[in-house]
Coordinates of C-alpha atoms in Angstrom, one line a residue:
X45 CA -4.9 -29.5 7.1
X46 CA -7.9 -31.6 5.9
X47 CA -8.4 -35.1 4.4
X48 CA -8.5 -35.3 0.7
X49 CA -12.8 -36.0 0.5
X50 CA -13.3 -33.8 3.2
X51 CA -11.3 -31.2 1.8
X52 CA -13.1 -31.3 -1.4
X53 CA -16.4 -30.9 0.1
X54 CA -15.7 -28.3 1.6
X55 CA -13.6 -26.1 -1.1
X56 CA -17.5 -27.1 -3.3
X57 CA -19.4 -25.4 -0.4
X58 CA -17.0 -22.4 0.3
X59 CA -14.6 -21.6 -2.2
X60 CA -11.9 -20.0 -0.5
X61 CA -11.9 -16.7 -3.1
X62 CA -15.5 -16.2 -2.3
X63 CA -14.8 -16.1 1.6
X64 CA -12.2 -13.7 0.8
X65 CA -14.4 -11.6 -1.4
X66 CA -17.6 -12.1 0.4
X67 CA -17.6 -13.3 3.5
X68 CA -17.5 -10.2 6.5
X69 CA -13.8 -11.1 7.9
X70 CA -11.1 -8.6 9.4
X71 CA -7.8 -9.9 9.7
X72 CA -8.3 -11.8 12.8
X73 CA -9.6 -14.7 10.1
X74 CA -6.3 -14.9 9.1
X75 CA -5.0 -15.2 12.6
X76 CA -7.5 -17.6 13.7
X77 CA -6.4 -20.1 11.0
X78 CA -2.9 -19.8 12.1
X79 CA -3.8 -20.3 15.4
X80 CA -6.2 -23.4 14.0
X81 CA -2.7 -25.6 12.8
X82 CA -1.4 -25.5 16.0
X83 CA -1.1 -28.3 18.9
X84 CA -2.4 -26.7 22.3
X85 CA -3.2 -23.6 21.6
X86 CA -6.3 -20.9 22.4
X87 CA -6.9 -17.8 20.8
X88 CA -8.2 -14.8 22.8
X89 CA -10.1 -12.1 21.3
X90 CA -9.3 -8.7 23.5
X91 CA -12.8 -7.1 22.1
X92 CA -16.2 -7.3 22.5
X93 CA -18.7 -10.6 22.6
X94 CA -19.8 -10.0 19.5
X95 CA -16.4 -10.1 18.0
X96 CA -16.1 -13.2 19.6
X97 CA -18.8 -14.5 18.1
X98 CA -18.6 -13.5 14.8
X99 CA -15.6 -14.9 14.2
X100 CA -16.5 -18.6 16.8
X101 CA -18.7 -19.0 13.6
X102 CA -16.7 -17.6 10.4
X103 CA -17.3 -19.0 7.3
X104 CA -13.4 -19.7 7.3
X105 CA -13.6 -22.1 10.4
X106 CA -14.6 -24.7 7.3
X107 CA -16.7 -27.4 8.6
X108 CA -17.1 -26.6 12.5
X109 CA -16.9 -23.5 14.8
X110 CA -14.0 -22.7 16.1
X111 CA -15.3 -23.8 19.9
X112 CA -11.6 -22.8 21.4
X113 CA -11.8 -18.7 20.8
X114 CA -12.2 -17.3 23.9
X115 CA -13.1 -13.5 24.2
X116 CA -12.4 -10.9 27.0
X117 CA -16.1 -9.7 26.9
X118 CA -15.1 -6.1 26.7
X119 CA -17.3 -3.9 27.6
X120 CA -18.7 0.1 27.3
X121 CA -16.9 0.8 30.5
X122 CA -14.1 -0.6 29.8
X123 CA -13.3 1.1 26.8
X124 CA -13.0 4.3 28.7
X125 CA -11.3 2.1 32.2
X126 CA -9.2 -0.4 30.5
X127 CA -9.9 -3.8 30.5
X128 CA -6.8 -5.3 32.1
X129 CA -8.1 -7.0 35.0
X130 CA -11.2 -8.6 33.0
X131 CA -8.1 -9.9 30.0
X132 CA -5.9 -11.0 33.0
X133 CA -9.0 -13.2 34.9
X134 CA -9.4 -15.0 31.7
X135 CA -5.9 -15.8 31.1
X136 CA -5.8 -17.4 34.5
X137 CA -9.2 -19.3 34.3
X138 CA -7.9 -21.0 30.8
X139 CA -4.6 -21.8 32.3
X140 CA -6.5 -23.5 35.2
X141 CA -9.1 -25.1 33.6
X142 CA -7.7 -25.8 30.0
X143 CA -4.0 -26.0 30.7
X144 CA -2.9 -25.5 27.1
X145 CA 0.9 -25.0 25.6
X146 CA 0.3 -21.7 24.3
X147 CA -2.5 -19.1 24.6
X148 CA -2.4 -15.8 22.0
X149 CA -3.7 -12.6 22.9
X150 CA -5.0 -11.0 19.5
X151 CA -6.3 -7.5 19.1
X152 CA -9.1 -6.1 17.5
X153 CA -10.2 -2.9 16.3
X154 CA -11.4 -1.8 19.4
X155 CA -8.0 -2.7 20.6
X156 CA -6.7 -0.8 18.1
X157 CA -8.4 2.3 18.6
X158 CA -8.1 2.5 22.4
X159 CA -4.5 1.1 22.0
X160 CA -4.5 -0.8 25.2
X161 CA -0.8 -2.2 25.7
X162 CA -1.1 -6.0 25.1
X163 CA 2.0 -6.9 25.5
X164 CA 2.6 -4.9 29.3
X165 CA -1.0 -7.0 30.3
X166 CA 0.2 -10.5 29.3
X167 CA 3.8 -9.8 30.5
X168 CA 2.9 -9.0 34.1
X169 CA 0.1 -11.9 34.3
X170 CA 2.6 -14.3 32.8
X171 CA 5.1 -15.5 35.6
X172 CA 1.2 -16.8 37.1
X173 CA 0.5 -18.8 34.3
X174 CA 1.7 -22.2 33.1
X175 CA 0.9 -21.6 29.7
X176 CA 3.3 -19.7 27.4
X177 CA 1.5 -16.0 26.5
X178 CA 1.9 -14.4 23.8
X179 CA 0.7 -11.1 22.7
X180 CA 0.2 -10.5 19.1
X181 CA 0.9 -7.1 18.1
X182 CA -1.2 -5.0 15.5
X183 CA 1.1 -4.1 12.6
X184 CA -1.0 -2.1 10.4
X185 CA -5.6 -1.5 10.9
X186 CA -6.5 -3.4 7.9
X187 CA -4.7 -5.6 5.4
X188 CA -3.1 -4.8 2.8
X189 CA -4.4 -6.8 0.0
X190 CA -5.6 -3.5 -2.4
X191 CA -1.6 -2.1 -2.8
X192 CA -0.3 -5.6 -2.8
X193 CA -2.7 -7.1 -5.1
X194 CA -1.2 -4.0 -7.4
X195 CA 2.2 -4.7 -7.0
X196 CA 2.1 -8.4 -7.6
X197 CA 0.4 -7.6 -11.0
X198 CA 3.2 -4.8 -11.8
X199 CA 6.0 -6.9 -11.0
X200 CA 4.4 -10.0 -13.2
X201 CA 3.5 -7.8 -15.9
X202 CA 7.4 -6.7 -15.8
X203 CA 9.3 -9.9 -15.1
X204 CA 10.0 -12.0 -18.8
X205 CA 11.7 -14.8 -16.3
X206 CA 9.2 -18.0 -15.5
X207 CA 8.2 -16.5 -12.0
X208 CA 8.5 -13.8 -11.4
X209 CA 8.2 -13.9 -7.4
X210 CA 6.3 -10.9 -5.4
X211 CA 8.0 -8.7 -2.7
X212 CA 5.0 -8.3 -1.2
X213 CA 4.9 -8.9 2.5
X214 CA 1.2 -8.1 3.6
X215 CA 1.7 -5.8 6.8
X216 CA -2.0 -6.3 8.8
X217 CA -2.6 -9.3 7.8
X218 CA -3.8 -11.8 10.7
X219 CA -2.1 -14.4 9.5
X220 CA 1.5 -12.2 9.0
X221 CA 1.4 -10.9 12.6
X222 CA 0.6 -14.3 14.1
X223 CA 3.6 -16.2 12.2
X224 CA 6.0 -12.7 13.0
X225 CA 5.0 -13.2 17.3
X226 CA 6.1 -17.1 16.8
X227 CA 9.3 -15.8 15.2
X228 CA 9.8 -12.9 17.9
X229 CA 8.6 -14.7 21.0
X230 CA 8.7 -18.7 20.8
X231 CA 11.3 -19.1 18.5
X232 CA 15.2 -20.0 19.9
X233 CA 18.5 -20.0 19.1
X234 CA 19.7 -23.6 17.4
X235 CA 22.4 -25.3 15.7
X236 CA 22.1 -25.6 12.2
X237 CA 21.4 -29.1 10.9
X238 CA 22.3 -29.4 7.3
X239 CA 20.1 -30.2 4.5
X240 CA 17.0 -29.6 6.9
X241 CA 13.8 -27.5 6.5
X242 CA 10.4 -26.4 7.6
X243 CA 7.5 -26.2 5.7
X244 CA 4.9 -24.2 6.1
X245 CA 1.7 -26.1 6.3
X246 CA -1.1 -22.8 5.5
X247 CA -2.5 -22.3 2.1
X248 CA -1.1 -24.8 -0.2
X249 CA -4.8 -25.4 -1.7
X250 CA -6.7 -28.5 -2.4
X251 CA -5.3 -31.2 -1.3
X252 CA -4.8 -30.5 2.5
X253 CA -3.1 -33.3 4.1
X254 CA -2.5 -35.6 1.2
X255 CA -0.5 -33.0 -0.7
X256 CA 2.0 -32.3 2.0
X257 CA 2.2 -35.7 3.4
X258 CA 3.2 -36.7 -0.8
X259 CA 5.4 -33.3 -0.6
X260 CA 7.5 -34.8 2.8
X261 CA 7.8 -38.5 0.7
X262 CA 9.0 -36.8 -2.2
X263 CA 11.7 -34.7 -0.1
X264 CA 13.0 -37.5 1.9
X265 CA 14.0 -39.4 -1.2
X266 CA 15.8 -36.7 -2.5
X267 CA 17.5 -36.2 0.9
X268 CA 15.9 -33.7 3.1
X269 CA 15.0 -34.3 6.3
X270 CA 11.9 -31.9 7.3
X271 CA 12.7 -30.5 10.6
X272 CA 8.8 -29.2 11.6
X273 CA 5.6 -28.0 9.7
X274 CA 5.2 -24.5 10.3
X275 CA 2.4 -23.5 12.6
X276 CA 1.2 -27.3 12.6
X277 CA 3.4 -28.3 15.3
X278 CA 4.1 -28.2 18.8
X279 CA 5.4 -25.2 21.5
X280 CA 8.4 -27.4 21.3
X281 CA 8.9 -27.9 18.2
X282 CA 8.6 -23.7 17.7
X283 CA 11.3 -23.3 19.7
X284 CA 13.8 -25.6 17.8
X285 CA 12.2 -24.0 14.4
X286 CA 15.7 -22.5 13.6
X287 CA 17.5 -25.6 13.4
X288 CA 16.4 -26.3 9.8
X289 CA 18.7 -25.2 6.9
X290 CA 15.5 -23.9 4.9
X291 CA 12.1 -22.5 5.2
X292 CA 9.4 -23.6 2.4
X293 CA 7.0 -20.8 2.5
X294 CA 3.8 -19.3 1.1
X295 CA 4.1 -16.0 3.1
X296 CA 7.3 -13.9 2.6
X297 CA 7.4 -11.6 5.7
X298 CA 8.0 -14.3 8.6
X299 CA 10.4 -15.8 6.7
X300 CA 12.1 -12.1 6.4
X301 CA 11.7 -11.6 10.2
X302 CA 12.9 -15.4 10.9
X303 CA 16.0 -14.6 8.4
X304 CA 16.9 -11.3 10.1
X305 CA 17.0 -13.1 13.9
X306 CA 18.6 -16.4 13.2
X307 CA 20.2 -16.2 9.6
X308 CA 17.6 -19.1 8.1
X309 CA 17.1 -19.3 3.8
X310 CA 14.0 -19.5 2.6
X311 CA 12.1 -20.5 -0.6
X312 CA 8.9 -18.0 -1.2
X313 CA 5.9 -19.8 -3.1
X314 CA 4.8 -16.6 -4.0
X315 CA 2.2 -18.0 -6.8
X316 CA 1.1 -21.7 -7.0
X317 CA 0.2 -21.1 -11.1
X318 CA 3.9 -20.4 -11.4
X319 CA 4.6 -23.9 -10.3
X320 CA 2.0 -25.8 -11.8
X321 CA 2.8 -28.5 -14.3
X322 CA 5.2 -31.1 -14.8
X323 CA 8.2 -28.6 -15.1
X324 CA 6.9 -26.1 -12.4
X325 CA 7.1 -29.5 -10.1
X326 CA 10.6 -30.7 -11.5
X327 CA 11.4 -26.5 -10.9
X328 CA 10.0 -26.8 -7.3
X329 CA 12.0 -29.5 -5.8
X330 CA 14.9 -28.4 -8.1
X331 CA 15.1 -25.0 -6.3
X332 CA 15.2 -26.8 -3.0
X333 CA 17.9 -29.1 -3.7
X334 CA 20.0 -26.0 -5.3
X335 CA 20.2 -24.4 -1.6
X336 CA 21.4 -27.6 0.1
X337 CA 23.6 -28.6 -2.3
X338 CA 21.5 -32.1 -3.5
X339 CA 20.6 -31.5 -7.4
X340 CA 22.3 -34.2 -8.9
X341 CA 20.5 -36.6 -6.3
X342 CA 17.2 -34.8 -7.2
X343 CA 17.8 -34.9 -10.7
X344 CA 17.7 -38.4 -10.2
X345 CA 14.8 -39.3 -8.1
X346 CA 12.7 -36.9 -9.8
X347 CA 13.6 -39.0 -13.6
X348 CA 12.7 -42.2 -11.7
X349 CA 9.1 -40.6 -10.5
X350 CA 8.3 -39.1 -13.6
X351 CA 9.0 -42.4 -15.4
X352 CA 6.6 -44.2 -13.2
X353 CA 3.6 -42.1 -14.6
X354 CA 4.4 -41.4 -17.4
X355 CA 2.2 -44.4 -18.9
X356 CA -1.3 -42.8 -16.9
X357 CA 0.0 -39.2 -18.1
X358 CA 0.4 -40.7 -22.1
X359 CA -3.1 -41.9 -21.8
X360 CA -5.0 -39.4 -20.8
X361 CA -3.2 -37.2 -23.4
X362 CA -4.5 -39.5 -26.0
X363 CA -8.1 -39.1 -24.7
X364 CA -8.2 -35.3 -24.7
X365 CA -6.1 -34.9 -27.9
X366 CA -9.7 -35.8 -29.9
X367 CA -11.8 -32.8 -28.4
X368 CA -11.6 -29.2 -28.3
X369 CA -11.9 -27.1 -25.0
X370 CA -12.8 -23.6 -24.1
X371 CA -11.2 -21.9 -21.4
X372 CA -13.0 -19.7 -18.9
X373 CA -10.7 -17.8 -16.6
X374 CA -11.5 -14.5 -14.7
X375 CA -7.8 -14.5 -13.4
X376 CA -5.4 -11.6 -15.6
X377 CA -2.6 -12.5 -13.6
X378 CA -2.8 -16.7 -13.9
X379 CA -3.8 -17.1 -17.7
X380 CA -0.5 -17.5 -19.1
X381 CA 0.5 -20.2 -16.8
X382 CA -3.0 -21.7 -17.4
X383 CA -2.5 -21.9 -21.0
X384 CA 0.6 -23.5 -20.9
X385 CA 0.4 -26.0 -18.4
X386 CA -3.0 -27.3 -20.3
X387 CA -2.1 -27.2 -23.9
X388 CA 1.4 -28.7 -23.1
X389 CA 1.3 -31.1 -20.1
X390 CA -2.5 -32.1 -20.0
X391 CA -2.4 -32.0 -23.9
X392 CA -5.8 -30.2 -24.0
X393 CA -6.7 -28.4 -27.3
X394 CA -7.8 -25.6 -26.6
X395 CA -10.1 -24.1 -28.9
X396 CA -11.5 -20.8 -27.2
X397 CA -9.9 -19.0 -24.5
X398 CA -11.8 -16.7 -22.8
X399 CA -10.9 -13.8 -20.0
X400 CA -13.8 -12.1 -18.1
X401 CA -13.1 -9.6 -15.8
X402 CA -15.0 -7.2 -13.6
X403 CA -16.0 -4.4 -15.9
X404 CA -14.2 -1.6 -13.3
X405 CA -11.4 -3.9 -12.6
X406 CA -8.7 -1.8 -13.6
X407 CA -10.1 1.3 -11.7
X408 CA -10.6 -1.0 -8.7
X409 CA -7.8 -2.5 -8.8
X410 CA -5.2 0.5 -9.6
X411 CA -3.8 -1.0 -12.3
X412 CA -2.8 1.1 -15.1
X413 CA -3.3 0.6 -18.8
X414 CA 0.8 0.2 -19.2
X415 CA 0.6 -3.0 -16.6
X416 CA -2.6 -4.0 -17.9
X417 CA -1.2 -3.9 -21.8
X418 CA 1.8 -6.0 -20.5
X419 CA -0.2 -8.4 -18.7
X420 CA -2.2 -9.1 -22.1
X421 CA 1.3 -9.3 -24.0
X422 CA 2.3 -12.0 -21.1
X423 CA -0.7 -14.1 -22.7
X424 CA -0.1 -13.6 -26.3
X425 CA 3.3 -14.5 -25.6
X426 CA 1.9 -17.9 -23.7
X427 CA -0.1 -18.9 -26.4
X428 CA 2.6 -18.4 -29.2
X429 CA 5.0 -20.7 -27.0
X430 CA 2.5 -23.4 -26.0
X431 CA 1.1 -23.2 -30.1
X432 CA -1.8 -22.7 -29.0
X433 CA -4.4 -22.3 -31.7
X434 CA -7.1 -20.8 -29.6
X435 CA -9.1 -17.4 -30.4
X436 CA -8.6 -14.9 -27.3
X437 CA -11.9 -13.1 -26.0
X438 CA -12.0 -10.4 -23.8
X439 CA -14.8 -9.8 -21.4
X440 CA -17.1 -11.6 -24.0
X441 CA -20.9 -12.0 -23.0
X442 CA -24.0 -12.9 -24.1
X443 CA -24.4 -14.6 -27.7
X444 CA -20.3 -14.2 -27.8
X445 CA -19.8 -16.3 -25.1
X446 CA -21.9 -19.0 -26.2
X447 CA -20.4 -18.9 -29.5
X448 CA -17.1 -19.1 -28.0
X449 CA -18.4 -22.4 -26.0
X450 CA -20.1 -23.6 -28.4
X451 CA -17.1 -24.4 -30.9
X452 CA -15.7 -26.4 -28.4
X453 CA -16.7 -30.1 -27.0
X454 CA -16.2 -29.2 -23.2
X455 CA -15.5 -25.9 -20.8
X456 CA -12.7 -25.4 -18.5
X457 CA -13.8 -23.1 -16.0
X458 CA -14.2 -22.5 -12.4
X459 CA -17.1 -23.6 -9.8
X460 CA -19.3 -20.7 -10.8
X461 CA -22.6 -23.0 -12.1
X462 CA -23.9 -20.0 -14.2
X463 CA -21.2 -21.6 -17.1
X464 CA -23.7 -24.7 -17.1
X465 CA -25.9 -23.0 -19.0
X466 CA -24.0 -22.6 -22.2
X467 CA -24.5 -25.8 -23.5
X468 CA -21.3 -27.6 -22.5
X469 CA -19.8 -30.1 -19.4
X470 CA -17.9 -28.3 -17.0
X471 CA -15.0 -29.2 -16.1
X472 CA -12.3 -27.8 -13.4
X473 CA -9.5 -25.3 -14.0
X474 CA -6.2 -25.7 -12.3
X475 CA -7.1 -22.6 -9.7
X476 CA -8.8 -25.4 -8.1
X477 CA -6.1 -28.1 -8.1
X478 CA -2.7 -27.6 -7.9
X479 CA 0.0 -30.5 -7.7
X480 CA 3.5 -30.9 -6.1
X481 CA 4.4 -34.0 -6.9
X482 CA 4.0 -36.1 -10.3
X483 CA 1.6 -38.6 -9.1
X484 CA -0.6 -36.5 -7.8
X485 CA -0.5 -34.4 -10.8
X486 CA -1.5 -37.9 -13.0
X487 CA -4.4 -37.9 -10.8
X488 CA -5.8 -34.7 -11.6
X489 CA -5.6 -35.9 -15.3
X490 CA -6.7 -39.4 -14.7
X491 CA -10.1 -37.6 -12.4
X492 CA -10.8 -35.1 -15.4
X493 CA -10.5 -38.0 -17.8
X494 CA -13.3 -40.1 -16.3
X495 CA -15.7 -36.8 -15.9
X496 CA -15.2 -36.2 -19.3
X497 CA -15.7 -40.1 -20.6
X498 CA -18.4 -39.7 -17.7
X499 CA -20.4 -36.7 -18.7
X500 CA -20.0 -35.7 -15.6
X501 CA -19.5 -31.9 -14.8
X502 CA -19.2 -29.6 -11.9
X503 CA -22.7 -29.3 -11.0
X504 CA -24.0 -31.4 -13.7
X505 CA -27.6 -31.7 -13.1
X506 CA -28.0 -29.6 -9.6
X507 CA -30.7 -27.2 -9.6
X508 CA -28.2 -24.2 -8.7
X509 CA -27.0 -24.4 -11.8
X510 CA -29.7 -23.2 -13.5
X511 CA -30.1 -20.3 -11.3
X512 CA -29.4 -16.4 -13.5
X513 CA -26.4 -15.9 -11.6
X514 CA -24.8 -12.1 -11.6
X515 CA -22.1 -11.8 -14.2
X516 CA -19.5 -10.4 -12.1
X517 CA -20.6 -10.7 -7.9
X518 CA -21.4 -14.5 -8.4
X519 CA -22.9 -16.3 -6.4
X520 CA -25.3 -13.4 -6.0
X521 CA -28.6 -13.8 -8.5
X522 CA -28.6 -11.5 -11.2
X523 CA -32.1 -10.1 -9.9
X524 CA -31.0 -9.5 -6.7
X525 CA -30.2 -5.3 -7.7
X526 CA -30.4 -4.0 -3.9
X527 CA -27.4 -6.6 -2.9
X528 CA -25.4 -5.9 -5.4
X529 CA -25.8 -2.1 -5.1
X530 CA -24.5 -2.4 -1.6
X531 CA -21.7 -5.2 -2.9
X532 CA -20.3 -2.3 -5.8
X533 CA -20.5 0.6 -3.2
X534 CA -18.3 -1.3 -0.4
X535 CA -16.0 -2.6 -3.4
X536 CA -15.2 0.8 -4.1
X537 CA -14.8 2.4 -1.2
X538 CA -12.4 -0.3 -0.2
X539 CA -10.4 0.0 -3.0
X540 CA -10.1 3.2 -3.1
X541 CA -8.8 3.6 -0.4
X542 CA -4.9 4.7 0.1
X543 CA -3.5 1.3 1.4

C-alpha cells in the first residue's frame, strides 16, 4: 500500500498494465508482492543468483528494490545433487541473523523442472528455526492469464446482469499460490465473530493507502468491524484470519480454498469497472451489508454520505455539461462500464467514442467472432441506456482519428502521450482511477475539473509526448521495427500456447 502522491508517481512512471505486458516477470512477481504487504516476512528464491537478482530489482518492486529477497545461490552441481543442504544453511543464517515472523520458500523454474521436494526440506529444517517456514508449492509452470483472459471476456459477453463476476481462479499465478500456502499453513481454526471481515489489501488500484483506509471509515459506520487486511498484517493476525464473517477479495481462488477449510463467505471484486460510479459504490457496500444482515443501516449511512457531496458532484457536472469529449479506450471488455459511469455520473458529453485494439487481437486473444459480436452489442446497449449521443469508431487511425478528436473540446484517454498529438488536452480515463467511497469519487471529479479549467493534461508540454509512438506496443517508438519484431513474435507464441 502506498501514499496517495507517492502512489501517483509511481503509477505515471510504471503503469501497472505495461509491467504486465512488458516488463520480463514470471510468476514469482506476483509472489513477491504478496510477500511485500506483509509484517516480518522474507522471501527465498530456491534458484539461481541470477533469479535472485532479476527479480531484487523488478520493475514491480515500484520505487525501491526489494533488499529482503534472499536466494539459495543454486548452482550447476546442484541441479544434478540437490541443493538441500545449501536451502537449509540459509534458512538458519536468516533465522539467526534476521529473526523474522515468517520466511517463504518459493520455487522457480529450475525448481520446477528438477522438482526438488520443498516442502520435505523446510519441514525437516523447521523444528531448528524460530521463524515459521513455509513452503510455497508450484501449482501450475506458468500463469494462466491467456485461457482466463478468454473466459472473463466469454462470460461478460454472455451475462445481461450488471456484473457479471468471473470464475476464473488463476492456477500459477505467484500471487494465487502465495495467498493458498497462508490459507493451508498459517491459517487456524476460530470462532466466528459476527458482522466481521477481512479485506484484502493487493490490487485495489490508485489510491493505495488512502482508498482502503476511506474503505475501513466507510464500513465501520455501517457496522462492520474489519477483523485483518489480508496479506498486510501480522503472523498473528494470519492465524486468527478465520474469525471474520466475510472476506473482501480481488482474487477468487484463496477465498475458495479459505471457504473449503473453515466455511468463511466471501465477496469476489472480480472487475473494478463493474463497480465504478456512484451506484457501483452504493452496489459495493450494499452487497456487504446483504451477507451480514445490516442493509437498512447501510441504506442509511450511505444517503447521509452521498448528501454531503452531492453539492462538489452538481458542480462539476455543470462545468463539463458545456464541452464535448472524446473517448479513447483500448479496453473491449471495460467500454460499457466506461460509457455509463461518464455520461451519467460525471455528466460528460461524450461526443466521439473510440475503441482501438490490437489489430490480431482476436487471434491473440482466442476470442471468437460470436463473443467478440456480443461484446460490441454490450456497448451499443451501454450507449442507448446512458443516451449517449456519441459516434462509435472501431480501430480508427490516421486522419479518422483526428477527425474523431477534433469534434470534440477535450480527450479521455489513457497515459499513452502519443494521443497529445491530436490537437486536444488529455485527460484521464477511469482505468486509472477507480473510487470506493463517494468522497473520493467527488475528488476525481473535482481534480479533472481544475485540469480542464487548467489546461492542463497528462503530459501537457513534456517532450515524450511528441515522440511517434508505435500504435499498438506503446511505449515502444514507431521506428523502432527490430523491437517490435521480437515484441509480435513472443506475443504470439505466448498466446498461442494451450494454457
Amino acid at each position: 500500500m502506498r501514499e496517495y502522491y507517492l502512489d501517483n508517481f509511481l503509477l505515471g512512471l510504471k503503469p501497472f498494465s505495461f509491467w504486465h505486458h512488458f516488463g520480463v516477470n514470471g510468476k514469482i512477481a506476483g509472489s513477491l508482492a504478496a510477500i511485500h504487504e506483509m509484517e516480518s516476512a522474507v522471501p527465498v528464491l530456491y534458484g539461481p543468483r541470477g533469479c535472485g537478482f532479476h527479480y531484487r530489482y523488478s520493475a514491480r518492486s515500484r520505487n525501491t528494490p526489494y533488499y529482503e529477497l534472499e536466494c539459495a545461490d543454486i548452482q550447476d552441481r546442484d541441479v544434478v545433487f540437490g541443493a538441500e543442504e545449501r536451502l537449509c544453511a540459509l534458512l538458519r543464517q536468516i533465522d539467526a541473523e534476521q529473526r523474522p515472523e515468517l520466511i517463504f520458500v518459493l520455487p522457480t523454474v529450475l525448481s520446477d523442472i528438477i522438482n526438488d521436494d520443498l516442502a520435505g526440506i523446510v519441514e525437516a529444517v523447521h523444528p531448528e528455526l524460530r521463524s515459521k517456514v513455509v513452503a510455497v508449492r508450484s501449482q501450475a509452470f506458468s500463469h494462466m492469464d491467456k485461457s482466463n483472459t478468454r473466459k472473463r471476456l466469454q462470460e461478460r459477453a454472455a451475462c445481461t446482469a450488471k456484473r457479471a463476476g468471473c470464475s476464473a481462479v488463476y492456477p500459477g499465478c505467484g500471487y494465487v499460490e502465495v495467498m493458498d500456502a497462508v490459507v493451508e499453513q498459517l491459517m487456524e481454526p476460530q470462532t466466528v465473530e459476527p458482522r466481521t471481515v477481512n479485506l484484502e489489501s493487493f490490487i485495489w488500484g490508485f489510491g493505495g493507502e488512502v482508498k482502503l483506509r476511506r474503505m475501513l471509515a466507510l464500513l465501520e459506520k455501517i457496522g462492520v468491524q474489519v477483523n485483518t487486511l489480508l496479506p498486510a498484517c501480522s503472523l498473528e493476525q494470519m492465524r486468527q484470519a478465520p474469525r471474520a464473517q466475510l472476506n473482501i477479495v480481488r482474487r477468487r481462488k484463496w477465498a475458495l480454498a479459505m471457504q473449503q477449510r473453515f466455511g468463511t463467505d466471501f465477496l469476489h471484486i472480480a472487475d473494478m469497472q463493474e463497480w465504478h460510479g456512484l451506484q457501483g459504490i452504493k452496489d459495493y457496500y450494499l452487497a456487504i451489508a446483504a451477507k451480514l444482515g445490516l442493509q437498512e443501516r447501510a441504506e442509511a449511512v450511505l444517503a447521509a454520505e452521498l448528501a454531503a457531496v452531492q453539492p462538489q458532484l452538481d458542480a462539476c457536472r455543470e462545468l463539463f455539461a458545456k464541452h464535448r469529449f472524446a473517448l479513447i479506450s483500448g479496453s473491449l471488455a471495460a467500454l460499457p462500464e466506461q460509457i455509463m459511469i461518464y455520461e451519467q455520473d460525471f455528466g460528460l458529453p461524450l461526443g466521439s467514442v473510440c475503441l482501438i485494439l490490437n489489430p490480431s487481437f482476436q487471434k491473440e486473444a482466442g476470442v471468437d467472432s460470436a463473443t467478440l459480436a456480443k461484446m460490441h452489442e454490450r456497448i451499443e446497449a451501454a450507449m442507448a441506456e446512458a443516451g449517449c449521443k456519441a459516434k462509435l469508431y472501431i480501430n480508427p487511425a490516421g486522419a479518422e482519428l483526428r477527425q474523431a478528436v477534433q469534434e470534440c473540446d477535450f480527450v479521455l484517454a489513457g497515459s499513452n502521450p502519443r494521443y497529445n498529438n491530436l490537437g486536444r488536452l488529455v485527460l484521464p480515463t477511469l482505468l486509472q482511477y477507480s473510487a470506493f467511497d463517494f468522497v473520493s469519487f467527488a475528488e476525481i471529479m473535482q481534480a479533472m475539473a481544475r485540469r480542464l479549467t487548467a489546461g492542463q493534461g497528462l503530459h501537457d508540454g513534456l517532450l515524450l509526448s511528441r515522440l511517434e509512438y508505435d500504435a499498438i506496443f506503446y511505449p515502444m517508438t514507431a521506428d523502432d521495427k527490430n523491437t517490435r519484431a521480437s515484441r509480435e513474435m513472443y506475443t504470439k507464441f505466448w498466446r498461442t500456447r494451450r494454457r
